Structures are given as C-alpha cells and as structure tokens.
Amino acid sequence: MYAVMGASGKTGRAVAFGLLEQGRPVRVVLRPGREGQDWKERGAEVAHADVHDAAALTTAFAGARAAYVLNPPDYASEDMHASARDVAANYAEAARSAGTRLVALSSIGAQHADGTGNIVTTHLLEQALRPLDASFVRAGNFLTNWLPSLPAMRGGVLPSFFTPLDRPVPHSAVADIAVTVVRELLRDDSRTIELAAAADYAPDDIAAAFAQALGRNVTAQAVPRAQWRAVHAGMGLPDAAIDNWVQMWDAFNGGLIRFEGTPERGATSAAAFAAEAVAGAAGVADTAEADR
C-alpha cells in the first residue's frame, strides 16, 4: 500500500494516478470533509487527515509501505515557516509511529536554511524528515507557475519576476515529478534527487514557447521590483507572505536559489508544456461554450 498526500492537488493527483496505472494499491489522503468518491471509483482507498493532526496522519499512514508527502507554503498564515515546522514535525511523528517510509517533494534551493523566502519551508521539511531516511525530490520552478499569465500572454505579454529575461532558470513539470516520485516510492533506499525539465528556460524561452502554441507574438516583460509588493498584495496575500515572495524572487535572481549538483532531466520541454496548456485551455473554453 502506498499513501499519497495532496491528491487533490497537481503533484499528488499525478502520483496517485501513476501508482494506480501500475496496479499498485493506493490510499489517497484528503482533507477532512472531502468525500473522495472519484478516487474510490478508480480503485483507491480514501483516508482523511489534516496536516496539523499527527494522530490522523498516523492513522492515514498505517499499513503503508511508503507515503508521498509535501509541505506547500501556508500563504494565509502570518508565519508560514512556523506552520511548515508544525507540518514537518507531524509527518515525522506519523511516519515513526506507522513505520512508513517517506518520499517528500522538496525544491531547488532547499539546501539553504534562510534567505530563500517560501522555499525555506522545504528546507524545514528536509531537516525534519532526513533522520527518518526519507527521500527528497527537489524540483525546479514549476512550469505550471506560468499558467496564471496565460490571459496576459494571449494579449502578447508575459510578465516575469525572473530577471534578466534571457537567463535560464531550472524548471520542472508535474508529469516528470510524478514519474520520479513513483519510482522513489518503489525503492527502499534514501536519497535526494534534483529534478529539472528537459532544459532550463529563461522567461524569453517561455514566451517563445507560448507564442508558438498561441500562434501570436508573446514578449517577456520584467515586472519592476518596485511593483512587486503591490502586485502580490493584489493577489490578496498578507504582508508576511509578500515578504517571503519578495525574498524568494531576489534569491532566484541573485543566484542563491540553485541546484547543488547536476539535476536529472525529465522528458517535458517548454514547447510541449505550452502546447498542452493552450490546447487544454481551449478545450475548457469549448466545453463552457457548449454548456451555455
């Protein structure tokens, strides 16, 4: 049995699908209140646990050979690092009690204890779980992080907090992360894997990939640093979360956030990702139009 946290999100869902496709027994762990009937219909067990409830996590992990865990930043918290410490400690307690091996989603830059903003949460997760011989998949910037800018790209502009616009940044695709996590769940050893997409991509490269997919010119455009706080405030984030976002962008642009070694390469390219994203968005729009 393999337990999967975050099955309602991007990577957890993809990991659970990957395991089920191999005929592996899967238990998805959902937040309390989420029924999970769709998972039951796919043949998965469904458990419920809040990440701040160690006892519930222990029950969810019971009998699992290994579990996939993640600790996404709690943007609504006034102290996301304190929240991350609590979640990491709960995972560790549950894994010890249940005797379950863990494979955790981490991040590029997780080797640093401070100075990386949101990414400090993954450092805290690694520190808490490393004594348990957990494995970690350190992913680059998610390609999906560009998708909120798709409407702007349809207008010909790709806003970017990454600068300079021609400097390649390590990225990762959800599909590649899932393949790697499934592989690691089936192993028995402990290791840290740094994972990137088929190549590193500058904002200019991402703009070119979406330009090809959209069939129109798209130009990357740097968001002036003086506007960063206002842009993030417009997303409804509290000041503490904005501080972490700003620190993270500075750490990326200053070169602090980077892989320690040579990363494994996934199969996904920016061009393939953009083509699929644009086609998927068109399909959603077509369905919405048909439903009117």
XYZ file of C-alpha atoms in Angstrom:
292
model
C 0.000 0.000 0.000
C 1.201 3.490 -0.864
C -0.249 6.586 0.776
C -0.418 9.844 -1.169
C -0.861 13.273 0.382
C -2.177 16.175 -1.673
C -4.202 14.015 -4.043
C -6.493 16.969 -4.734
C -3.521 18.972 -5.989
C -1.299 18.751 -9.042
C 1.569 16.517 -7.966
C -0.365 14.330 -5.517
C -3.017 13.625 -8.124
C -0.400 12.738 -10.728
C 1.483 10.484 -8.288
C -1.701 8.634 -7.307
C -2.626 8.156 -10.972
C 0.871 6.887 -11.716
C 0.695 4.289 -8.967
C -2.793 3.149 -9.952
C -1.728 2.789 -13.575
C 0.939 0.344 -12.394
C -1.658 -1.630 -10.470
C -0.269 -0.558 -7.094
C -2.608 -0.308 -4.096
C -3.125 3.360 -3.256
C -4.582 5.236 -0.324
C -5.168 8.916 -1.047
C -5.152 11.167 2.000
C -7.609 14.022 1.657
C -8.507 16.926 3.883
C -11.403 16.237 6.254
C -14.693 16.969 4.530
C -13.632 15.881 1.052
C -15.547 12.752 0.115
C -13.196 11.310 -2.493
C -15.813 9.235 -4.311
C -13.957 9.741 -7.593
C -10.877 8.112 -6.075
C -12.887 5.189 -4.760
C -14.280 4.651 -8.247
C -10.705 4.487 -9.547
C -9.883 1.760 -7.032
C -8.078 3.787 -4.384
C -8.697 3.764 -0.668
C -9.589 7.132 0.842
C -8.365 8.421 4.198
C -8.750 11.836 5.758
C -6.202 13.802 7.757
C -5.275 17.394 8.425
C -1.545 18.015 8.107
C -1.599 19.672 11.535
C -3.007 16.499 13.137
C -0.255 13.954 13.786
C -2.660 11.318 15.118
C -4.816 11.470 11.997
C -1.716 11.282 9.784
C -0.524 8.225 11.704
C -3.837 6.503 11.013
C -3.661 7.505 7.346
C -0.121 6.097 7.002
C -0.821 2.866 8.911
C -0.006 -0.181 6.791
C 1.565 1.892 4.009
C 4.939 0.751 2.691
C 5.734 4.330 1.721
C 3.985 7.685 1.537
C 4.324 10.752 -0.660
C 4.256 13.968 1.356
C 4.540 17.655 0.593
C 4.518 20.843 2.606
C 3.242 23.716 0.461
C 3.642 27.197 1.958
C 0.708 28.317 4.088
C 0.246 31.715 2.473
C -2.688 32.619 4.710
C -0.563 32.244 7.845
C 1.180 35.178 9.447
C 4.173 32.854 9.907
C 4.340 30.268 7.147
C 7.651 28.946 8.459
C 6.131 28.146 11.862
C 3.265 26.417 10.081
C 5.757 24.453 7.962
C 7.695 23.357 11.049
C 4.499 22.014 12.590
C 3.517 20.108 9.449
C 7.002 18.640 9.066
C 7.042 17.540 12.712
C 3.643 15.888 12.272
C 4.813 13.980 9.211
C 7.867 12.798 11.136
C 5.819 11.683 14.137
C 3.294 9.882 11.949
C 5.984 8.132 9.899
C 7.770 6.913 13.032
C 4.543 5.685 14.612
C 3.274 3.965 11.464
C 6.653 2.640 10.332
C 6.166 4.240 6.927
C 8.965 5.360 4.617
C 8.504 8.848 3.170
C 9.233 10.425 -0.198
C 8.876 14.199 0.008
C 8.506 16.907 -2.602
C 11.231 19.473 -1.995
C 12.596 22.358 -4.014
C 15.587 23.788 -5.741
C 17.362 25.853 -3.088
C 16.190 23.676 -0.179
C 19.804 23.329 0.995
C 19.598 26.849 2.455
C 18.212 27.436 5.956
C 17.261 31.048 5.247
C 17.261 33.781 2.632
C 15.014 31.955 0.155
C 11.545 33.055 1.294
C 8.865 30.462 0.552
C 11.470 27.818 -0.205
C 12.609 27.771 3.426
C 9.512 25.610 4.027
C 11.111 22.796 2.020
C 14.370 23.121 3.945
C 12.390 22.697 7.162
C 10.709 19.599 5.723
C 14.034 18.049 4.736
C 15.547 18.752 8.164
C 12.625 17.109 9.959
C 12.454 14.028 7.742
C 16.117 13.349 6.970
C 16.693 11.454 10.264
C 13.947 9.052 9.121
C 15.894 8.135 5.958
C 13.297 9.820 3.764
C 13.941 10.580 0.103
C 13.530 14.033 -1.395
C 12.700 15.188 -4.901
C 13.960 18.738 -5.305
C 12.058 20.273 -8.186
C 12.838 23.385 -10.185
C 10.342 26.196 -10.710
C 7.067 24.572 -11.746
C 6.206 25.167 -15.401
C 2.598 25.416 -14.219
C 3.537 28.602 -12.346
C 3.367 30.388 -15.706
C -0.245 29.410 -16.368
C -1.879 32.294 -14.430
C -0.238 34.556 -17.021
C -1.929 32.816 -19.959
C -4.566 35.575 -20.350
C -1.773 38.169 -20.480
C 0.107 36.047 -22.996
C -2.962 35.965 -25.205
C -2.547 39.731 -25.215
C 1.097 39.407 -26.222
C 2.907 39.924 -22.884
C 4.428 37.502 -20.376
C 5.043 39.284 -17.031
C 8.093 37.911 -15.219
C 9.583 38.292 -11.761
C 12.637 36.405 -13.041
C 15.346 38.715 -14.353
C 17.281 39.098 -16.546
C 14.809 37.854 -19.096
C 17.406 35.890 -21.040
C 18.832 33.982 -18.047
C 17.779 30.307 -17.978
C 16.106 29.057 -14.792
C 15.679 25.379 -13.852
C 12.050 24.320 -14.251
C 10.127 21.136 -13.532
C 6.951 19.617 -14.946
C 4.299 17.924 -12.825
C 4.363 14.846 -15.065
C 8.122 14.433 -14.593
C 7.846 14.949 -10.845
C 5.175 12.248 -10.642
C 7.263 9.743 -12.598
C 10.226 10.407 -10.322
C 8.202 10.218 -7.089
C 6.561 6.936 -8.134
C 9.994 5.497 -8.891
C 11.301 6.588 -5.497
C 8.265 5.237 -3.633
C 9.066 1.798 -5.031
C 12.672 1.919 -3.817
C 13.924 1.114 -0.324
C 16.878 3.455 -0.030
C 17.177 7.116 0.908
C 18.474 9.797 -1.424
C 17.969 13.324 -2.706
C 17.129 13.803 -6.379
C 17.404 17.195 -8.037
C 14.970 17.246 -10.940
C 14.595 19.626 -13.873
C 12.672 19.736 -17.122
C 14.210 18.753 -20.462
C 16.192 22.020 -20.415
C 16.456 25.212 -18.379
C 14.314 28.055 -19.653
C 14.618 31.815 -19.474
C 11.454 33.942 -19.444
C 12.245 34.724 -23.089
C 12.153 30.971 -23.830
C 8.829 30.528 -22.052
C 7.398 33.440 -24.028
C 8.631 31.881 -27.288
C 7.100 28.514 -26.383
C 3.709 30.055 -25.713
C 3.991 32.261 -28.786
C 4.320 29.122 -30.882
C 1.409 27.449 -29.118
C -0.833 30.525 -29.348
C 0.156 31.443 -32.884
C 0.958 35.035 -31.960
C 3.890 37.101 -30.723
C 4.499 36.961 -26.976
C 7.161 39.106 -25.330
C 8.539 38.549 -21.838
C 8.394 41.702 -19.747
C 10.060 42.162 -16.359
C 7.825 43.307 -13.520
C 9.715 46.248 -11.963
C 10.920 45.340 -8.487
C 9.302 48.476 -7.085
C 5.940 46.987 -8.077
C 6.438 43.505 -6.631
C 4.736 44.179 -3.308
C 1.750 45.862 -4.932
C 1.333 43.021 -7.434
C 1.378 40.386 -4.689
C -0.904 42.457 -2.477
C -3.353 42.457 -5.378
C -3.439 38.667 -5.060
C -4.855 39.066 -1.548
C -1.692 37.914 0.254
C -0.914 39.108 3.800
C 2.217 41.188 4.362
C 4.150 38.268 5.840
C 3.542 36.162 2.737
C 4.521 39.054 0.482
C 7.814 39.396 2.366
C 8.584 35.747 1.601
C 7.661 36.080 -2.066
C 9.908 39.122 -2.482
C 12.787 37.369 -0.748
C 12.322 34.316 -2.968
C 12.411 36.313 -6.209
C 15.516 38.175 -5.041
C 17.148 34.851 -4.158
C 16.365 33.404 -7.587
C 17.592 36.478 -9.414
C 20.676 36.786 -7.233
C 21.665 33.161 -7.828
C 21.212 31.900 -4.260
C 18.430 29.526 -5.306
C 20.096 26.896 -7.450
C 20.700 23.165 -7.562
C 23.664 21.807 -5.613
C 24.613 19.333 -8.317
C 23.666 18.291 -11.839
C 19.924 17.585 -11.923
C 18.186 14.663 -13.525
C 16.304 15.702 -16.653
C 12.645 14.949 -17.171
C 11.032 14.421 -20.555
C 8.921 17.592 -20.653
C 10.006 20.579 -22.731
C 8.650 24.113 -22.515
C 7.280 23.798 -26.047
C 5.390 20.595 -25.235
C 4.097 22.063 -21.967
C 2.867 25.245 -23.657
C 1.170 23.336 -26.463
C -0.655 21.102 -23.995
C -1.616 24.032 -21.765
C -3.054 26.066 -24.633
C -4.901 23.059 -26.051
C -6.287 22.257 -22.600
C -7.438 25.819 -22.046
C -9.136 25.799 -25.439
C -10.885 22.555 -24.555
C -12.202 24.040 -21.321
C -13.441 27.097 -23.173
C -15.154 24.933 -25.806
C -16.885 22.912 -23.105
C -18.049 26.037 -21.290
C -19.445 27.443 -24.528
C -21.285 24.196 -25.249
C -22.838 24.203 -21.788
C -24.442 27.607 -22.212
